[in-house]
PDB file of C-alpha atoms in Angstrom:
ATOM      1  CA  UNK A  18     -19.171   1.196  31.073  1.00  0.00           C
ATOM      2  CA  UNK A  19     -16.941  -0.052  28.075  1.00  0.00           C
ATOM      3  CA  UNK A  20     -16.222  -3.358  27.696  1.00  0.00           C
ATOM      4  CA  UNK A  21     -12.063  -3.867  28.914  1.00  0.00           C
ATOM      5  CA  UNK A  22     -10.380  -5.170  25.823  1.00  0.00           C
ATOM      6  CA  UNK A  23     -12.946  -4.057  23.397  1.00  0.00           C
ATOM      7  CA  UNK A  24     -11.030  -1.100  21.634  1.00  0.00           C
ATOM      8  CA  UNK A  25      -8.475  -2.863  19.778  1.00  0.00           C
ATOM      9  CA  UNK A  26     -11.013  -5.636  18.603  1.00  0.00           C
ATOM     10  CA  UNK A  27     -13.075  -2.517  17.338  1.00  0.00           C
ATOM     11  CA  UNK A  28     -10.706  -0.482  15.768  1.00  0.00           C
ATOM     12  CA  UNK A  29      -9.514  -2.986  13.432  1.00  0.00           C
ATOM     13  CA  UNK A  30     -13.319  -3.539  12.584  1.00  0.00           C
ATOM     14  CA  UNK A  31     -13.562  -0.033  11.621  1.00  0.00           C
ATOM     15  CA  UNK A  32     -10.282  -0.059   9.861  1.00  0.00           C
ATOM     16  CA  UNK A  33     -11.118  -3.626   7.781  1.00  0.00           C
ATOM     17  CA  UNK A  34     -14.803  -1.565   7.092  1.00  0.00           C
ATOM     18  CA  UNK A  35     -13.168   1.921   6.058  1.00  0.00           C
ATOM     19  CA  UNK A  36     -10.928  -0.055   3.295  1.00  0.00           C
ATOM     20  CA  UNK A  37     -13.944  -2.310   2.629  1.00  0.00           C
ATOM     21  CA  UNK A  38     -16.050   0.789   2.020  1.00  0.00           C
ATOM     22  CA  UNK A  39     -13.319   2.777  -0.118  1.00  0.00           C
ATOM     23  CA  UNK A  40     -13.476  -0.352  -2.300  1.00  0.00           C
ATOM     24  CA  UNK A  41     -16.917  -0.430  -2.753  1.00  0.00           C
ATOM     25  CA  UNK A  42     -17.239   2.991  -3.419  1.00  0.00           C
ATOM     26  CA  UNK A  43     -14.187   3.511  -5.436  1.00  0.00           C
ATOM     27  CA  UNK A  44     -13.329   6.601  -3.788  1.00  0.00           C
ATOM     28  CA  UNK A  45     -13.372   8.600  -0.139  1.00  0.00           C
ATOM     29  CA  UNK A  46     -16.739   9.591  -0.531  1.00  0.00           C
ATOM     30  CA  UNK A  47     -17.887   7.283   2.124  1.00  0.00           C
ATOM     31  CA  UNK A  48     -19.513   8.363   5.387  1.00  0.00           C
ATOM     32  CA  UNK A  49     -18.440   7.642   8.929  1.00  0.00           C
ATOM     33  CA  UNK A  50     -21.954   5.852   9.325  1.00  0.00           C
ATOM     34  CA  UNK A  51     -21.165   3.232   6.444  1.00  0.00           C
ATOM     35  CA  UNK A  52     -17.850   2.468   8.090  1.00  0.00           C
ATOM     36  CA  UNK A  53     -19.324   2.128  11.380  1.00  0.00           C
ATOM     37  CA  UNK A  54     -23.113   0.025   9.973  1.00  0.00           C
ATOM     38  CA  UNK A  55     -20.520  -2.186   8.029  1.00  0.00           C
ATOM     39  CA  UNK A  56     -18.011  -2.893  11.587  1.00  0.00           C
ATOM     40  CA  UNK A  57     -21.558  -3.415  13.277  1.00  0.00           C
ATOM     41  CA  UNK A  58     -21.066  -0.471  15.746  1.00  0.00           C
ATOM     42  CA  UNK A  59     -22.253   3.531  15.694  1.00  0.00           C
ATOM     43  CA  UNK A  60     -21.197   5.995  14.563  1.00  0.00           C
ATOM     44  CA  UNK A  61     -20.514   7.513  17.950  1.00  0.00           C
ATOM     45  CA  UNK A  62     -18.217   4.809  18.775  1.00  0.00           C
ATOM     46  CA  UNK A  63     -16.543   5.228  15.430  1.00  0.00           C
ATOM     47  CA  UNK A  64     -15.790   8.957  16.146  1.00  0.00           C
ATOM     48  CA  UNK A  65     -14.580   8.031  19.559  1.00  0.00           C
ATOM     49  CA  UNK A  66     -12.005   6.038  18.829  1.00  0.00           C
ATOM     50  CA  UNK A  67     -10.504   7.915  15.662  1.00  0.00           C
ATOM     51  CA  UNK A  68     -12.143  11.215  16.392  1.00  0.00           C
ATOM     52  CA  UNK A  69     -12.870  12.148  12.354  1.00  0.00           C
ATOM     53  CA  UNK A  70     -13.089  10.084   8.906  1.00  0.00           C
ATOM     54  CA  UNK A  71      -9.575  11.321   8.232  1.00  0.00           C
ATOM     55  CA  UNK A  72      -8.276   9.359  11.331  1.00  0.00           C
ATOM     56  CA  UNK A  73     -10.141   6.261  10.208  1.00  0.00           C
ATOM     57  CA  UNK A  74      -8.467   6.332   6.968  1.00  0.00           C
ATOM     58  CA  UNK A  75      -5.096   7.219   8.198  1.00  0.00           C
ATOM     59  CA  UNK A  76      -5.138   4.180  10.361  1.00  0.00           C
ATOM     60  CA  UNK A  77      -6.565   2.175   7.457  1.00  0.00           C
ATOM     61  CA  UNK A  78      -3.607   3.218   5.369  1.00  0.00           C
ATOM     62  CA  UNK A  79      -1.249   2.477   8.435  1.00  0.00           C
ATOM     63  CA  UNK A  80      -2.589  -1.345   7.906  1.00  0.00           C
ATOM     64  CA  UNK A  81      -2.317  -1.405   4.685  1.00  0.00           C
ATOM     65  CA  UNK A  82       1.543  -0.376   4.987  1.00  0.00           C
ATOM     66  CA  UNK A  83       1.883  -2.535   7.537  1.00  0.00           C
ATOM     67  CA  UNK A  84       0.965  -5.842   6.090  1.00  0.00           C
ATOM     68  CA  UNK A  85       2.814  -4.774   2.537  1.00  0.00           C
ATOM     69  CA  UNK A  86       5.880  -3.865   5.094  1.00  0.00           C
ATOM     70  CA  UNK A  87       5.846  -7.364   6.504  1.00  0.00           C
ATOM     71  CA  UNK A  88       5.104  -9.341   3.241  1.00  0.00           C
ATOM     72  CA  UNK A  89       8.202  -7.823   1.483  1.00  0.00           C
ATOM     73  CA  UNK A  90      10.196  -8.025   4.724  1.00  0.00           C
ATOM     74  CA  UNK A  91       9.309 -11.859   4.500  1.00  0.00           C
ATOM     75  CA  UNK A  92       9.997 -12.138   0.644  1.00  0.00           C
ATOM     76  CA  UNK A  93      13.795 -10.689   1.264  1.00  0.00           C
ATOM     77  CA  UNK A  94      14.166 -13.116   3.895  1.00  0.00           C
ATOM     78  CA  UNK A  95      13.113 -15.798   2.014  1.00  0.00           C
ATOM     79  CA  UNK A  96      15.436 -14.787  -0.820  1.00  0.00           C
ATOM     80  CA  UNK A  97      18.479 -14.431   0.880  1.00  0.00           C
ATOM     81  CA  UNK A  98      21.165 -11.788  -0.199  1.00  0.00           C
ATOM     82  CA  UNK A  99      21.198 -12.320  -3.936  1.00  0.00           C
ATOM     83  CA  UNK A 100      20.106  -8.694  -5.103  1.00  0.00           C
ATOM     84  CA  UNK A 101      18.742 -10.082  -7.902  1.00  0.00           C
ATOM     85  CA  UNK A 102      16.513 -12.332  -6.089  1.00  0.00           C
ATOM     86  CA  UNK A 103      16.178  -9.367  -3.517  1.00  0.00           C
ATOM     87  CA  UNK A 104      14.686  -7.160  -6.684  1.00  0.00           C
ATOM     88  CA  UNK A 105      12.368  -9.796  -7.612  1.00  0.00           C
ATOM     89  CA  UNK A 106      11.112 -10.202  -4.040  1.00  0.00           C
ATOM     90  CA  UNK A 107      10.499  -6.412  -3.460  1.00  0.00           C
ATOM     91  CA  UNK A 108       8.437  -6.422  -6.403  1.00  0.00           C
ATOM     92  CA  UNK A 109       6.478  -9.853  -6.072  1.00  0.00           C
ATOM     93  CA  UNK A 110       5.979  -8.217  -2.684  1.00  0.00           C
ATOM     94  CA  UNK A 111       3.826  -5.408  -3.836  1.00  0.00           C
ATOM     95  CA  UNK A 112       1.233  -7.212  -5.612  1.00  0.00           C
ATOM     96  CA  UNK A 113       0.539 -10.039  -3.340  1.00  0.00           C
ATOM     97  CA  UNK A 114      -3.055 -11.479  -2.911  1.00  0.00           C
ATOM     98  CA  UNK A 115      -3.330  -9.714   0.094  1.00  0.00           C
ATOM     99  CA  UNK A 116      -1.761  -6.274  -1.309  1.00  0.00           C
ATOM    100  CA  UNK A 117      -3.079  -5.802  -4.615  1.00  0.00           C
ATOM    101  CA  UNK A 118      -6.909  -6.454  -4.460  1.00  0.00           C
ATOM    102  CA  UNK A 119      -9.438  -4.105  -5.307  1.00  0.00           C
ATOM    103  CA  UNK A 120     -10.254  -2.682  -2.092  1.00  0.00           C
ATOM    104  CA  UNK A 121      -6.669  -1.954  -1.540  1.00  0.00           C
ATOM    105  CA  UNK A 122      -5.611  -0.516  -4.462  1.00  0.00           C
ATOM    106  CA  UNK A 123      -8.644   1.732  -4.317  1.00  0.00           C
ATOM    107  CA  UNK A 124      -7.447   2.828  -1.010  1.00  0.00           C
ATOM    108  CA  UNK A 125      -4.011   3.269  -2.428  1.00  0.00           C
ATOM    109  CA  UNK A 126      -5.514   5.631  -5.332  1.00  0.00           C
ATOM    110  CA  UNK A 127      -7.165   7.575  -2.778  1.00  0.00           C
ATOM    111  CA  UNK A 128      -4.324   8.211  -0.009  1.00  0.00           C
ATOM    112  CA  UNK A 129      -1.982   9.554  -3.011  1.00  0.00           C
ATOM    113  CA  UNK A 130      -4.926  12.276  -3.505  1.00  0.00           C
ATOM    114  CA  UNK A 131      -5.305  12.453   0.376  1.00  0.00           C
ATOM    115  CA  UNK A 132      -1.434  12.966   0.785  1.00  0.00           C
ATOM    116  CA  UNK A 133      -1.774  16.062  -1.481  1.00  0.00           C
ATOM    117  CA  UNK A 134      -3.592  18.136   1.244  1.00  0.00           C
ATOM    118  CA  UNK A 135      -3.085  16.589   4.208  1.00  0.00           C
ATOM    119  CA  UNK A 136       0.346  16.820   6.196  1.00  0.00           C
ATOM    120  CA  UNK A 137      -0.053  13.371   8.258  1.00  0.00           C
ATOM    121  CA  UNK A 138      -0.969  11.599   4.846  1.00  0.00           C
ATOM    122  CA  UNK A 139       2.111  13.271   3.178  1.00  0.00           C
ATOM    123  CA  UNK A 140       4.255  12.014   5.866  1.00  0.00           C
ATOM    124  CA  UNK A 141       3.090   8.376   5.715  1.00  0.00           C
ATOM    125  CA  UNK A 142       3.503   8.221   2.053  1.00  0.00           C
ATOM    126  CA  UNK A 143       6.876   9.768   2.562  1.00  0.00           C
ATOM    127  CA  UNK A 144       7.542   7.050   4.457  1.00  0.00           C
ATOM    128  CA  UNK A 145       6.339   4.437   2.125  1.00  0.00           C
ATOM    129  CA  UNK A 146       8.391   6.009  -0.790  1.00  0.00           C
ATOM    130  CA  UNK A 147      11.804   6.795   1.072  1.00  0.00           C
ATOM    131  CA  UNK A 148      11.448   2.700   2.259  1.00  0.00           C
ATOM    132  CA  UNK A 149      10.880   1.501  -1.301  1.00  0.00           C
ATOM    133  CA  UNK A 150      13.384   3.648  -2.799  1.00  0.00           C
ATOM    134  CA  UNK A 151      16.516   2.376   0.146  1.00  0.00           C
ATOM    135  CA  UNK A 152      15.211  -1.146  -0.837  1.00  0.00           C
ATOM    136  CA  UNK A 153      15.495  -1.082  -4.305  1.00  0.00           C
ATOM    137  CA  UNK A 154      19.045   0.610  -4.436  1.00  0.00           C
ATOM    138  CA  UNK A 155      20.139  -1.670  -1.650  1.00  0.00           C
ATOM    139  CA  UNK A 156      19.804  -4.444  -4.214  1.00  0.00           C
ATOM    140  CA  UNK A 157      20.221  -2.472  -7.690  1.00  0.00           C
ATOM    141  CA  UNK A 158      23.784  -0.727  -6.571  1.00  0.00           C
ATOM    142  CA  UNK A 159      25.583  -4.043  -6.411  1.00  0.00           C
ATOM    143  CA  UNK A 160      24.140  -4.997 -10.228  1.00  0.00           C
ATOM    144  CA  UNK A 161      23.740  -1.503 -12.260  1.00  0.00           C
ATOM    145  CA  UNK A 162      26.492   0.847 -10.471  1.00  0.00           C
ATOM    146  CA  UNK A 163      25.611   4.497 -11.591  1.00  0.00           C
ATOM    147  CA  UNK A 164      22.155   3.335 -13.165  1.00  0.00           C
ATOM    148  CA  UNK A 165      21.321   2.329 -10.109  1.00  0.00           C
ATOM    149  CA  UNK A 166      19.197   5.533  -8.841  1.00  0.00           C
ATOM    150  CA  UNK A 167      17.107   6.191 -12.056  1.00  0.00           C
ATOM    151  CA  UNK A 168      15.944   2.526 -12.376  1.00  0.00           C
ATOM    152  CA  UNK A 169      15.556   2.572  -8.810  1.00  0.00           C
ATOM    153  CA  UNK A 170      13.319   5.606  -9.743  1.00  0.00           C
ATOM    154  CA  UNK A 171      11.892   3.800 -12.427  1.00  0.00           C
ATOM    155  CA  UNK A 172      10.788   0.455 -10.389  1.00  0.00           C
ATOM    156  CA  UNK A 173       9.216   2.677  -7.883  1.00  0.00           C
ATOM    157  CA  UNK A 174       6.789   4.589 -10.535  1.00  0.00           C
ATOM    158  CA  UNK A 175       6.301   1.552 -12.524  1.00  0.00           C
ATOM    159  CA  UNK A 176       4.675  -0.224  -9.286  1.00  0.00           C
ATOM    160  CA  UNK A 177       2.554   3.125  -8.375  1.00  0.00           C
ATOM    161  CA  UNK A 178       1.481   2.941 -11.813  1.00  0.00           C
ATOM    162  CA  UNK A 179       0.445  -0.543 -12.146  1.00  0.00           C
ATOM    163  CA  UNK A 180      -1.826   0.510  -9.112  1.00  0.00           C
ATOM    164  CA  UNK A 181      -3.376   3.324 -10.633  1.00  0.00           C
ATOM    165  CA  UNK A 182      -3.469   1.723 -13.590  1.00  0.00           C
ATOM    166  CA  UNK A 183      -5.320  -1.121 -11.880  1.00  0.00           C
ATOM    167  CA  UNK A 184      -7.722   0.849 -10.399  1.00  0.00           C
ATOM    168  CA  UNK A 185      -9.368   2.024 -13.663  1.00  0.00           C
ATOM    169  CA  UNK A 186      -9.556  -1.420 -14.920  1.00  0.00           C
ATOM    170  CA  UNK A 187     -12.746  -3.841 -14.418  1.00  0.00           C
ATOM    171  CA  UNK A 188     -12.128  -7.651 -13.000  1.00  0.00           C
ATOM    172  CA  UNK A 189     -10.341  -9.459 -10.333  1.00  0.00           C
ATOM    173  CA  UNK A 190      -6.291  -7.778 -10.215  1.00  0.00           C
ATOM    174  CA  UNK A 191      -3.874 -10.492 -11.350  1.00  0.00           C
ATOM    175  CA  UNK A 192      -1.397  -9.875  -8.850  1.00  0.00           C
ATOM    176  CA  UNK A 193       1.050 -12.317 -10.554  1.00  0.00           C
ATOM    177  CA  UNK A 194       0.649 -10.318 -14.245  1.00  0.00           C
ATOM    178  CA  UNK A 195       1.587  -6.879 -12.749  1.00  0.00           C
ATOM    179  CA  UNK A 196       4.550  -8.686 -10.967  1.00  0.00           C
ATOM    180  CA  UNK A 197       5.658  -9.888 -13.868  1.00  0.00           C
ATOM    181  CA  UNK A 198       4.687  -6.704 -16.166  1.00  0.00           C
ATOM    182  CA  UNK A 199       7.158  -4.864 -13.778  1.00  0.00           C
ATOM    183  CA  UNK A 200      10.038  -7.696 -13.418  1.00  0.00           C
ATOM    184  CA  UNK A 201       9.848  -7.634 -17.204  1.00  0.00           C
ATOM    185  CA  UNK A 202      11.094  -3.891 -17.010  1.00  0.00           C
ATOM    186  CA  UNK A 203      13.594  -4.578 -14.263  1.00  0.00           C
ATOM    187  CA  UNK A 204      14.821  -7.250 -16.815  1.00  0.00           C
ATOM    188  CA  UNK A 205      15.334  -4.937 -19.430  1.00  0.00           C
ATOM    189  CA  UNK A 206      17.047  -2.314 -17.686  1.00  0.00           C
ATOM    190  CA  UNK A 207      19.456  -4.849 -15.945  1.00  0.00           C
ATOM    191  CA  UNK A 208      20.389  -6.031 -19.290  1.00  0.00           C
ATOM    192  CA  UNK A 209      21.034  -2.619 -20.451  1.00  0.00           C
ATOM    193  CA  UNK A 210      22.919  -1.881 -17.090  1.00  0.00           C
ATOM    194  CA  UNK A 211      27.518  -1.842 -17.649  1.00  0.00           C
TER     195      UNK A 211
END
């Protein structure tokens, strides 16, 4: 008989292993059994709460949205309505400690390839983009008018980029270098904006 209460406690296990794993091995290429050996459960268990490797990462990727979600939902609170100051939080938001680490971003690198043949992947990312991109024009309309879509645009690459980028390089990410790499750009275009 299962243990009442257990099943949350071990799904986020298996989700901290799965994004643990993609980290380590740079890539999906990771088997249901490492997930589970790293969580400290089977296999068996593994499949019966997510039902396939596909699941696992899905949910992984759900976490990962979810603490980016609230970290930028905290850094517009905390900067009040200012759209600058909105802009800059939005951005400093992305490549937080917690957000831009190597695990992570080599779980972001893989759920952009994931998204490109599988529909509930697509849909999350979707999701992810269509968020981003209301964000950023919330706070660009008031300060670049008619530029305000194409740097919106822009923003929204520049941080995927940075990512990918990121994941190619070797070392520790330097969250607050790719904040300002980007912020630099926003700068730029602002100045350039009527």
């Amino acid at each position: 008989m299962p243990k009442v209460g257990m099943e949350p406690i071990r799904k986020a296990a298996l989700v901290r292993a799965t994004i643990t794993e993609i980290g380590r091995a740079g890539s999906l290429d990771v088997t249901v059994s490492q997930i589970a050996r790293r969580a400290g459960m089977s296999a068996a268990l593994a499949h019966h709460y997510f039902g396939s490797k596909e699941q696992i990462f899905l949910a992984a990727m759900r976490h990962i949205l979810s603490i980016y979600g609230a970290e930028v939902r905290g850094a517009l609170v905390a900067a009040g309505p200012d759209p600058r100051a909105r802009l800059e939080a939005i951005v400093r938001g992305s490549f937080t400690r917690t957000n831009f680490r190597r695990e992570v971003v080599s779980a972001w690198l893989n759920f952009y390839t994931l998204a490109q043949t599988v529909p509930a992947a697509r849909r999350l990312l979707t999701v992810y983009q269509r968020r981003l991109h209301s964000n950023l024009m919330h706070a660009l309309v008031p300060l670049a008018a008619s530029r305000a879509q194409p740097i919106a645009e822009a923003l929204a690459a520049m941080i995927d980029g940075v990512y990918i980028r990121e994941a190619l390089a070797s070392g520790a990410p330097d969250g607050m270098a790719a904040a300002d790499f980007v912020i630099g750009f926003l700068d730029r275009e602002l100045g350039a904006a009527p």
